[in-house]
Coordinates of C-alpha atoms and ligand atoms in Angstrom, one line a residue:
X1 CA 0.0 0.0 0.0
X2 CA 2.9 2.3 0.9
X3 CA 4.8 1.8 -2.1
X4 CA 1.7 2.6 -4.4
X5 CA 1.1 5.4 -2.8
X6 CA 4.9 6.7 -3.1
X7 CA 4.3 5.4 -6.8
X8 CA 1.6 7.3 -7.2
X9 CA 3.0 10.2 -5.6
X10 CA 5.9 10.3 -7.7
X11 CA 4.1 10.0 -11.0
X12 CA 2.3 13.2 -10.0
X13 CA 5.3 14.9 -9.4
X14 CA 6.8 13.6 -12.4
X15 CA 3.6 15.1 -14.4
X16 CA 3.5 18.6 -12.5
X17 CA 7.4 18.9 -13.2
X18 CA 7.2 17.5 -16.8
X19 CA 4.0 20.0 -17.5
X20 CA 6.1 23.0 -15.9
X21 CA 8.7 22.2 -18.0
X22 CA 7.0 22.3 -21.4
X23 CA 5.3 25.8 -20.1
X24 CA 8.9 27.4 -18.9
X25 CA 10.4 26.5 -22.2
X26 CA 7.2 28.1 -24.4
X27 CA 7.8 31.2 -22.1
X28 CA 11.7 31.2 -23.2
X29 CA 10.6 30.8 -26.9
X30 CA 7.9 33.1 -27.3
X31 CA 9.6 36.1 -25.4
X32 CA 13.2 35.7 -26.9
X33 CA 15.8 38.0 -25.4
X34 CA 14.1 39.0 -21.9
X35 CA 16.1 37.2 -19.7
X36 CA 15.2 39.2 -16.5
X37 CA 11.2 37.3 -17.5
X38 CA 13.2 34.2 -17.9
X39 CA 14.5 34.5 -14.7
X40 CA 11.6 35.5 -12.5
X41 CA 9.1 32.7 -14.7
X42 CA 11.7 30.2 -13.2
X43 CA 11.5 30.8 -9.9
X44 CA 8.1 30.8 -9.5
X45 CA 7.4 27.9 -11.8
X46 CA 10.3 25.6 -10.0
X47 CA 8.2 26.7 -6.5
X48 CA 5.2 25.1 -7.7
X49 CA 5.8 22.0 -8.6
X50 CA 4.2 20.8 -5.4
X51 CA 1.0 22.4 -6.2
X52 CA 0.1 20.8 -9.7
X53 CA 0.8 17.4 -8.2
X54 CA -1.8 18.0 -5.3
X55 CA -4.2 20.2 -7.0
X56 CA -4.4 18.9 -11.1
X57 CA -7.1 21.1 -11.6
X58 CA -4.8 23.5 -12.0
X59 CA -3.1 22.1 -14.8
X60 CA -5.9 20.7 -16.6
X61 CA -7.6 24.1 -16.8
X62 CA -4.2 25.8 -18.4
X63 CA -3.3 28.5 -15.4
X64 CA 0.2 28.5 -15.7
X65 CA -0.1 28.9 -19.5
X66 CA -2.6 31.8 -19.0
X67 CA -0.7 33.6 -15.9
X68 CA 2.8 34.3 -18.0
X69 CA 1.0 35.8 -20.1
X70 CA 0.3 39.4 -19.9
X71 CA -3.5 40.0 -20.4
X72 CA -2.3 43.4 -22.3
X73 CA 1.3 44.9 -23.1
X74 CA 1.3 48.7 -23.9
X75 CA 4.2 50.2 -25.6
X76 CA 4.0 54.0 -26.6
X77 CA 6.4 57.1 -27.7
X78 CA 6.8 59.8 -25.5
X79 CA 8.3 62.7 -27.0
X80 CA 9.5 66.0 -25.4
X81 CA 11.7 69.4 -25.6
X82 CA 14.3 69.4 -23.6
X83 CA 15.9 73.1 -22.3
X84 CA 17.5 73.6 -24.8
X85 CA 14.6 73.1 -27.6
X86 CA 15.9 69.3 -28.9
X87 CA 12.9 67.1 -29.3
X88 CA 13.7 63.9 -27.6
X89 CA 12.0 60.8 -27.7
X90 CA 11.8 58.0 -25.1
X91 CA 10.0 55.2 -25.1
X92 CA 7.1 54.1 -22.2
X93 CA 5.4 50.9 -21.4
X94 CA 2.6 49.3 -19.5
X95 CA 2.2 45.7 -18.9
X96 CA -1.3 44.7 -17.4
X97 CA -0.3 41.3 -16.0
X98 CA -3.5 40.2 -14.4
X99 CA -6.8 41.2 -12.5
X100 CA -8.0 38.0 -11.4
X101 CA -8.3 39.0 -7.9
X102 CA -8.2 43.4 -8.5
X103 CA -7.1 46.5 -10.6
X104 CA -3.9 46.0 -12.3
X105 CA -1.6 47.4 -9.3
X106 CA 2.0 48.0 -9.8
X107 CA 4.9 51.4 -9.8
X108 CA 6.6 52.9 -12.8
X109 CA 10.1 52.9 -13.4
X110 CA 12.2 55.5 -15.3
X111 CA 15.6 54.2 -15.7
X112 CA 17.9 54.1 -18.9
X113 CA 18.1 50.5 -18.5
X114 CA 14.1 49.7 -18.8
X115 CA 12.9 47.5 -22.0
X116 CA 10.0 45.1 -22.4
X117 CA 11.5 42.0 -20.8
X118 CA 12.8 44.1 -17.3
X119 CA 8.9 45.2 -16.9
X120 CA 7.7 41.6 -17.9
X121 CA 10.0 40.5 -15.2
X122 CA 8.5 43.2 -12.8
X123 CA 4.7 43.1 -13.5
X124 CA 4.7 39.0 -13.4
X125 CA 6.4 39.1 -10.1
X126 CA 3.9 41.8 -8.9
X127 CA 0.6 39.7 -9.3
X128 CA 2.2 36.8 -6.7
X129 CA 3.6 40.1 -4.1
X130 CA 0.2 41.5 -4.3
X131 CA -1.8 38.6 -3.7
X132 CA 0.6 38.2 -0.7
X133 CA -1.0 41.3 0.5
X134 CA -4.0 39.8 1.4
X135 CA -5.5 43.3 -0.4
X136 CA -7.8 43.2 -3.7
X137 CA -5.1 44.7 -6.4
X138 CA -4.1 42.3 -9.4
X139 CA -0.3 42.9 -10.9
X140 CA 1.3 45.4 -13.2
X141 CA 4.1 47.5 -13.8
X142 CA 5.3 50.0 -16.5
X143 CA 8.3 52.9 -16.6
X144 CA 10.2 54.3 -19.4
X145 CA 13.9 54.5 -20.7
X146 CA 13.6 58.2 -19.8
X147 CA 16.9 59.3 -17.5
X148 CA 15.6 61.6 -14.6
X149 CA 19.2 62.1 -13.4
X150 CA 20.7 65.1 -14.7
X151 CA 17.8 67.1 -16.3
X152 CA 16.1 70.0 -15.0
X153 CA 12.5 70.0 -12.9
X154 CA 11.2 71.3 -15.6
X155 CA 12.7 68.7 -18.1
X156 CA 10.9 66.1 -15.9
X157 CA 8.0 67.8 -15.6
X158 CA 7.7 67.9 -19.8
X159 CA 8.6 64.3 -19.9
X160 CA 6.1 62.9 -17.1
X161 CA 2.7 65.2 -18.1
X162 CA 3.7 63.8 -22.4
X163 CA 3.8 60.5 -20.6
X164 CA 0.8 60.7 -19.0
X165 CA -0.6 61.8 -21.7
X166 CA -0.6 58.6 -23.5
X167 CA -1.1 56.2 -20.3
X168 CA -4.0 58.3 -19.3
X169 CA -6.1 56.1 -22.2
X170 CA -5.1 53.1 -20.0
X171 CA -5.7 53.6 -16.6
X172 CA -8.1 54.5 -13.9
X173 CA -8.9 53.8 -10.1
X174 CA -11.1 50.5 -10.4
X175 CA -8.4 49.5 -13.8
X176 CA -5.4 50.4 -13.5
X177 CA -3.2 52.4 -10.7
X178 CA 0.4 52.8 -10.9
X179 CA 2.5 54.1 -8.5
X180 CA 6.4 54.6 -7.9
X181 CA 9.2 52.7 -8.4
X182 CA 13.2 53.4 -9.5
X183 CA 13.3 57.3 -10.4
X184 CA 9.8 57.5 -9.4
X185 CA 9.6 59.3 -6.1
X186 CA 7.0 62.4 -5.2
X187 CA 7.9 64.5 -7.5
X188 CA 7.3 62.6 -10.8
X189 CA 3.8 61.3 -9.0
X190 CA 2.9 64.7 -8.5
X191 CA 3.3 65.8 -12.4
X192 CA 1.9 63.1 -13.2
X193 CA -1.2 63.4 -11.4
X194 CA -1.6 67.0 -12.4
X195 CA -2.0 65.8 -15.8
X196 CA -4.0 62.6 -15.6
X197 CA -6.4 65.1 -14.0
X198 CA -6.1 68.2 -16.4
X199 CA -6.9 65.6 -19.3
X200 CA -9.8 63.9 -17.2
X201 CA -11.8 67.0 -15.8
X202 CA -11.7 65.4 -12.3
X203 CA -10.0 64.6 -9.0
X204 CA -10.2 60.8 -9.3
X205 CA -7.7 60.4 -6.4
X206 CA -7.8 56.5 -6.6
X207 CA -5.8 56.6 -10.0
X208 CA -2.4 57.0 -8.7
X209 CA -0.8 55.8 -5.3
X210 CA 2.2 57.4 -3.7
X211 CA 0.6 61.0 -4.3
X212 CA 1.3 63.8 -1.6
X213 CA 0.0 63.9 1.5
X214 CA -2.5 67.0 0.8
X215 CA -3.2 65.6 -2.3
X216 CA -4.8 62.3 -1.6
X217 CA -1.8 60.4 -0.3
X218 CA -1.4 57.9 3.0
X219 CA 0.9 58.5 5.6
X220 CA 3.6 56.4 6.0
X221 CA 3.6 55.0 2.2
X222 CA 6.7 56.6 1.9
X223 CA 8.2 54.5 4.6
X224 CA 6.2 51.5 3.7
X225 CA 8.5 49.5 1.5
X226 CA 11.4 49.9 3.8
X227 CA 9.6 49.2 7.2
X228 CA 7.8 46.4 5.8
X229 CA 11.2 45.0 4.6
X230 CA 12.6 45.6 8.3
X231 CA 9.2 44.4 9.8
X232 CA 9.6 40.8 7.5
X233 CA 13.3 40.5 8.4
X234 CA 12.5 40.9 12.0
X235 CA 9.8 38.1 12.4
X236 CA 12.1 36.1 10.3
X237 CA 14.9 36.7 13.3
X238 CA 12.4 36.4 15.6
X239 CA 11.6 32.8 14.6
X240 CA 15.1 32.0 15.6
X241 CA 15.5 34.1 18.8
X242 CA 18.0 36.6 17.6
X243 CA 16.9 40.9 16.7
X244 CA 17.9 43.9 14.7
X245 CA 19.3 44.8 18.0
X246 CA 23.3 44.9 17.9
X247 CA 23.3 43.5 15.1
X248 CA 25.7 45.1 11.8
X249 CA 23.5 46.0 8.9
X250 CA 24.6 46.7 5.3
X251 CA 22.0 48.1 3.1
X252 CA 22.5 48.7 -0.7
X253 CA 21.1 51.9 -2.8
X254 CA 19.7 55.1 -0.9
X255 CA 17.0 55.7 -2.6
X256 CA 13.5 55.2 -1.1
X257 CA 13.3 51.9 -0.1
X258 CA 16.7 52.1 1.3
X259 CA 16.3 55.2 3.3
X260 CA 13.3 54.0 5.4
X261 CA 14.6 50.3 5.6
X262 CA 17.9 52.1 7.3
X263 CA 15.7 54.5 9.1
X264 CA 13.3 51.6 11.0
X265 CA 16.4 49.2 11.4
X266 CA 18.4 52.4 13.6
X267 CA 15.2 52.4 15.5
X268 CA 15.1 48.6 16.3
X269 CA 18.9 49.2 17.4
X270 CA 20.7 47.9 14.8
X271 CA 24.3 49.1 13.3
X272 CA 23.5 50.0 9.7
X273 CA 27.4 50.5 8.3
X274 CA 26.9 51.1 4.6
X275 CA 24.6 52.2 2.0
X276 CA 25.2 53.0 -1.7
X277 CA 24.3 53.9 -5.2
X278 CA 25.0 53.2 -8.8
X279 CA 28.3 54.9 -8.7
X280 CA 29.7 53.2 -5.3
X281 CA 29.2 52.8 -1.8
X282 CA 30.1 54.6 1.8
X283 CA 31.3 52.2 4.6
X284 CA 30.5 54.4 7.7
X285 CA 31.9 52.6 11.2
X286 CA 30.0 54.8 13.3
X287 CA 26.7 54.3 11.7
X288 CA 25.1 55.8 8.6
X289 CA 24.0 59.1 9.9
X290 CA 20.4 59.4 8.4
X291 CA 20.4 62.9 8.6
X292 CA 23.1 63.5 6.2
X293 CA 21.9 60.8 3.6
X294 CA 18.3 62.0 3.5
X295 CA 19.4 65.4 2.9
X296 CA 22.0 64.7 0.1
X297 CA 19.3 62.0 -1.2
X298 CA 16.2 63.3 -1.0
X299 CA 16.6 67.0 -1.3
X300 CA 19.9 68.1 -3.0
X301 CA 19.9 64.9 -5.4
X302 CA 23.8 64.6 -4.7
X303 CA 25.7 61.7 -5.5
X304 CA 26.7 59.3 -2.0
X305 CA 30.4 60.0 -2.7
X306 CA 29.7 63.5 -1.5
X307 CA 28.7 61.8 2.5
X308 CA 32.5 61.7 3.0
X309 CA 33.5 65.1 2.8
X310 CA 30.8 65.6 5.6
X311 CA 31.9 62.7 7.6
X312 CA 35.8 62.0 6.4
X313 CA 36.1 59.2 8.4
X314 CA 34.2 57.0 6.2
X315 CA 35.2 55.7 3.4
X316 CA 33.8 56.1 0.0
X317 CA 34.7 53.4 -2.9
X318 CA 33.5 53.2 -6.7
X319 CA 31.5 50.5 -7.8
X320 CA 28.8 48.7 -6.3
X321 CA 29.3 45.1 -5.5
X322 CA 32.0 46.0 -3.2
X323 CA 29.8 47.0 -0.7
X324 CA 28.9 42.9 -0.4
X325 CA 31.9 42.5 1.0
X326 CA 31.6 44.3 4.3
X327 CA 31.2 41.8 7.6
X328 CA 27.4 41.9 8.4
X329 CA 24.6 39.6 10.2
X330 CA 22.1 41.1 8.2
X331 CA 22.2 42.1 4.7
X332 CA 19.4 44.4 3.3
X333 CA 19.7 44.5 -0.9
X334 CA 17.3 48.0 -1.3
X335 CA 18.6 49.2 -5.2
X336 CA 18.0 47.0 -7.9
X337 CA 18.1 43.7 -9.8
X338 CA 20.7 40.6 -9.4
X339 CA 22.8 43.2 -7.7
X340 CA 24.0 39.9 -5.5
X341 CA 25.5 37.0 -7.5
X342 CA 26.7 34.0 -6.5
X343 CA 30.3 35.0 -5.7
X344 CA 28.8 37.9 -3.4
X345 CA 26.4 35.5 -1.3
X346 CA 29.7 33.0 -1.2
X347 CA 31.3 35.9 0.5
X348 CA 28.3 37.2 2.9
X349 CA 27.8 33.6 3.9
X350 CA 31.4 33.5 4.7
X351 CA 31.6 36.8 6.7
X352 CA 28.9 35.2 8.4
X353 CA 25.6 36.7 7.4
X354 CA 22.5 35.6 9.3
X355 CA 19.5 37.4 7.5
X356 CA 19.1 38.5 4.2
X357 CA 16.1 40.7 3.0
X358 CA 15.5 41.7 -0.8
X359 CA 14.3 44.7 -0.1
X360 CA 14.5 45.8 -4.1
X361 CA 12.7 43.1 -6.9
X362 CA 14.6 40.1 -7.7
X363 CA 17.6 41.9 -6.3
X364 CA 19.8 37.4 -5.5
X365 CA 20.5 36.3 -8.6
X366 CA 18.9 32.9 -8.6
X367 CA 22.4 30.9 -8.1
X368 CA 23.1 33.7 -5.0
X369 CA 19.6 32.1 -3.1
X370 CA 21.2 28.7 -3.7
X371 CA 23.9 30.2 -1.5
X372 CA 21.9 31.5 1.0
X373 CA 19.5 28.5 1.3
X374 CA 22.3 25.7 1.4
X375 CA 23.9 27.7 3.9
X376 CA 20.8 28.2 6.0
X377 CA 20.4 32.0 6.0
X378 CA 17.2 32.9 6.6
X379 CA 16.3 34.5 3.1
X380 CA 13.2 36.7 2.5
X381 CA 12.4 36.8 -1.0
X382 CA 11.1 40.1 -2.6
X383 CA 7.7 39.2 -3.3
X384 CA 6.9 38.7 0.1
X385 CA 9.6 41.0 2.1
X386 CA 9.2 44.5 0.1
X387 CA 5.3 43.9 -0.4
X388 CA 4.7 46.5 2.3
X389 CA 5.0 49.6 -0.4
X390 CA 2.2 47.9 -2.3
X391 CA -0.1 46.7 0.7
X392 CA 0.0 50.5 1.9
X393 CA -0.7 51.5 -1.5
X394 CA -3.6 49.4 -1.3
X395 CA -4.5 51.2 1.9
X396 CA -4.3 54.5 0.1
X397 CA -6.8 53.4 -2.9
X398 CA -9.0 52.6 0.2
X399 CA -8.9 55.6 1.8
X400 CA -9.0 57.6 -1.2
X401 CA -12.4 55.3 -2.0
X402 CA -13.8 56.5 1.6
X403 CA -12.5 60.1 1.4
X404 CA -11.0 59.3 4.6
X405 CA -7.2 59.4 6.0
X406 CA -5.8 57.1 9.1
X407 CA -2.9 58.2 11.2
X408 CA 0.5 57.2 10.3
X409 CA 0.6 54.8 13.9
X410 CA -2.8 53.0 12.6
X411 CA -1.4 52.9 8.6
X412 CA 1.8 51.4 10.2
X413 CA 0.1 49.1 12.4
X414 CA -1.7 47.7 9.0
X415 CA 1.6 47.8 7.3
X416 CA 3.2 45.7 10.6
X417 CA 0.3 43.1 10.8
X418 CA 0.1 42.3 6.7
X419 CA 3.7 42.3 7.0
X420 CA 3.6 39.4 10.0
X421 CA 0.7 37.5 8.5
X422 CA 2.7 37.0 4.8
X423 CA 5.5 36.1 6.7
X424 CA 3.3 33.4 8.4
X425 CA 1.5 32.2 5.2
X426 CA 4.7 32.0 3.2
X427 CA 5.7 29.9 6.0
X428 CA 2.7 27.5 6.6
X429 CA 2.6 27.0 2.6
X430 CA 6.5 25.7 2.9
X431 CA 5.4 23.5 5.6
X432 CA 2.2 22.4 3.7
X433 CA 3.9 21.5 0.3
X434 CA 7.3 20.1 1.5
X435 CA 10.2 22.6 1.9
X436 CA 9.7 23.5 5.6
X437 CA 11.8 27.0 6.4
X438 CA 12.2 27.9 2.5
X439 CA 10.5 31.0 2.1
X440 CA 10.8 31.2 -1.7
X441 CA 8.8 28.2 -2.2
X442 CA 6.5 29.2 0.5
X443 CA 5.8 33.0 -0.8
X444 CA 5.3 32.0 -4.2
X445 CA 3.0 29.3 -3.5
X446 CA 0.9 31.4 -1.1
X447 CA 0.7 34.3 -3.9
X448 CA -0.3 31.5 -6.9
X449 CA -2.8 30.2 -4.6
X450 CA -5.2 33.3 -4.5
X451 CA -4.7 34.3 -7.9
X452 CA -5.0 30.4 -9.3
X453 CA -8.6 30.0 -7.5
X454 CA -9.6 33.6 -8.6
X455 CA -8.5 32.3 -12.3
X456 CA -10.7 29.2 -12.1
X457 CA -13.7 31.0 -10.7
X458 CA -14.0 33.3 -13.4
X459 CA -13.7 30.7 -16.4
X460 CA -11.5 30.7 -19.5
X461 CA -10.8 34.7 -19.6
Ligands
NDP501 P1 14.9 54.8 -6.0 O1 15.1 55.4 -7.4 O2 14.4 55.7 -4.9 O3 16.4 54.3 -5.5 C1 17.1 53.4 -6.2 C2 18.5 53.2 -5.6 O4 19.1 52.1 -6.1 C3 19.3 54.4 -5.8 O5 20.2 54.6 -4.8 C4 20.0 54.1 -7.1 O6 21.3 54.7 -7.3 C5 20.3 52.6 -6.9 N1 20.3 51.9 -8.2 C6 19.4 52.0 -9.2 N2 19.8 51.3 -10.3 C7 21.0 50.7 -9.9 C8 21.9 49.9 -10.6 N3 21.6 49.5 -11.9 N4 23.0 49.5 -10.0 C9 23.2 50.0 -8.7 N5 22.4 50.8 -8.0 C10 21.3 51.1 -8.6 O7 14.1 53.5 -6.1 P2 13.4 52.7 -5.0 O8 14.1 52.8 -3.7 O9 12.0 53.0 -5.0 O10 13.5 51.2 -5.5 C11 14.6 50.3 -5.2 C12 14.2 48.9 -5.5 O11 13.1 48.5 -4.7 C13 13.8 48.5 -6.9 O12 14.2 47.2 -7.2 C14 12.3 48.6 -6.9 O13 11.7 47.8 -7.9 C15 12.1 48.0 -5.5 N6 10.8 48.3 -4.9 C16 10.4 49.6 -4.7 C17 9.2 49.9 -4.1 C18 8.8 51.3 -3.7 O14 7.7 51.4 -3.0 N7 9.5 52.3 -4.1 C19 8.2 48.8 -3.7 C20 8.8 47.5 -3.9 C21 10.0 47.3 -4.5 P3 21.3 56.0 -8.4 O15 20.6 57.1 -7.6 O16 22.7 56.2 -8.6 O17 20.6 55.6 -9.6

């Protein structure tokens, strides 16, 4: 009886693995070239394995097929005149994912590095991350090649209102609603906002997230991402007695996400030593001092070499991996994609790191969470540790719907407790499907899980 059973078992498994297979290699051949998708379909599919054995439903009704697929891909021009009168022409995208379970929900990015296959990558990850949530918001994401560093307020104010101009056909609070990402902070919301709302004729608040607070925006959104990040790294500690306090934190980037993850992680007591940006990174002995960084960051727009000549005993080197190879028990990658290969988790694993949480999307390289997971670091993946900018976006459609605000301590309190209940559904699914402690498997299954049933319910759409 036992060895049927095992028989049986393993010709399920064989099935699910052969039918995720044939799916992950129609996703390499029908979107050639995007290796950032490739990479992001592949962890997910690997993860759920498990779940087309138990539940064949799945299988037999085609959800995998359907859900790496993008129900609609937008691609536009924008053009605009710089200051000094050149037409210039960048290109903008939207890619809406899926709405089985809400509006497509996902930022924007503006970075010269954006094409198709980086915001495929990004909006398929977003659907499983927002389903995570718990909140009603299906998954997208959409940016532009457009540079933001360097030009003028008034260059990015021409660029975001021409972009606008063309998403505006696509979005709206119960369809679509974007929201920052890379090179996306207030300011570009704002423009943005202003025109989605000049070209509408009304103040349809619920169409953006991230706005200003007077405008329609949540408290503590801004902080969300990096709280949430802390929040999910501390239950994660906390499930193995140990605590931000004392401990040495390195945190890449200083941009949003970084900023408020260093800010909460101070506040729990920790030692955050180093931050950094595209050009290079600041190892400060004494501690980051926030001050200084959210100063040069968020209102002068300085490069991090310049935190040295305000604190000369730290040190400032070019280049950004680097900043991997500082001694820490908790590292905290906040900038940007597989900015941690495998050579950098070898050496964090061998300086002894504890925690790591990917605070930016898809930030491990998928050989560097082999690394951390053979080692047995405790390893939040993106989807589930950063989801806190997106479930407090959530909470700002909401309150925008009510034309209501909460405090900041009863928005963070929501962020804290979505935060501790993904944690504990990525970790019950783990459990439930046979990788007990492996939050990867555990996150993406509890995200598919939601959206697959929502899927089936609605029929062959
Ligand atoms: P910001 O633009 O505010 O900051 C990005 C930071 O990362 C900057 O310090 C930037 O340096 C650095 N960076 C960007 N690109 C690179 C690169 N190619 N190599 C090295 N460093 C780089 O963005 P956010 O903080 O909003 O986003 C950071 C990450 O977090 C992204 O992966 C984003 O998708 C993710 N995320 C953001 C959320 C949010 O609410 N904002 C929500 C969930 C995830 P420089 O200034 O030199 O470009």
């Amino acid at each position: 009886m036992i060895i049927t059973e095992q028989a049986m078992e393993s010709q399920e498994m064989k099935a699910a693995r052969s039918y995720v297979k044939e799916v992950y290699e129609s996703v390499i051949s029908r979107n050639p070239g995007e290796t950032e998708f490739h990479q992001a379909v592949k962890e997910i599919v690997d993860s759920l394995v498990p779940v087309f054995a138990k539940h064949p439903q799945y299988m037999h009704r085609g959800i995998l097929e359907s859900i790496v697929e993008p129900e609609r891909m937008i691609t536009f021009r924008v053009p605009w005149v710089d200051d000094e009168g050149k037409v210039r022409v960048n290109r903008g995208f939207r890619v809406q994912f899926n709405s089985a379970i809400g509006p497509y929900k996902g930022g924007l990015r503006f970075h010269p590095s954006v094409n198709g296959g980086i915001i495929k990558f990004l909006g398929f990850e977003q659907i499983f991350k927002n389903s995570l949530t718990g909140q009603p918001i299906g998954g997208g994401k959409g940016g532009s090649d457009f540079d933001p560093k360097g030009k003028s307020d008034a260059e990015v104010m021409r660029f975001t209102q021409s972009f606008m101009t063309e998403l505006c056909k696509y979005i709206g609070p119960d369809e679509d609603v974007p929201a920052g990402d890379i090179g996306v902070g207030a300011r570009e919301i704002g423009y943005m906002f202003g025109q989605y709302k000049r070209i509408r004729g009304g103040h349809e608040a619920g169409v953006l997230t991230g706005k200003g607070i007077v405008y329609g925006g949540s408290l503590a959104r801004t902080e969300a991402t990096g709280y949430g990040t802390v929040y999910f790294v501390d239950e994660m500690l906390k499930s193995k007695g140990l605590s931000f306090e004392g401990s040495t934190v390195v945190v890449s980037g200083s941009g949003n996400v970084s900023i408020y993850a260093i800010e909460k992680a101070i506040r729990m007591g920790a030692h955050v030593v180093a931050c950094s940006d595209s050009n290079g990174y600041v190892y400060d002995k004494n501690g980051i001092n926030l001050a200084t960084l959210k100063r040069l960051k968020e209102i002068e727009r300085k490069r991090i070499s310049e935190y040295v000549l305000e604190h000369p005993h730290a040190e400032y080197h070019e280049g950004c991996s680097g900043i991997w190879t500082i001694p820490c028990d908790i590292a905290l990658p906040c900038a940007t994609q597989n900015e941690i290969d495998e050579a950098s988790a070898k050496i964090l694993v061998e300086n002894g790191v504890k925690a790591v949480g990917e605070g930016a999307n898809m930030p491990s390289t998928l050989e560097a969470i082999d690394v951390f997971l053979a080692a047995g670091v405790l390893f939040g993946p993106a989807k589930a540790a950063n989801a806190g900018g997106v479930a407090v976006s959530a909470l700002e459609m909401a309150q925008n719907s009510m034309r209501y605000s909460w405090t900041f301590e009863e928005v963070d309190a929501k962020l804290q407790n979505i935060m501790s209940t993904i944690y504990r559904n990525s970790v019950k699914a783990a459990e439930e499907y046979g990788h007990p402690g492996n939050l990867v498997v555990g996150a993406n299954i509890a995200g598919f899980l939601r959206v697959a049933d929502a899927m089936m319910a609605q029929g062959i759409v």
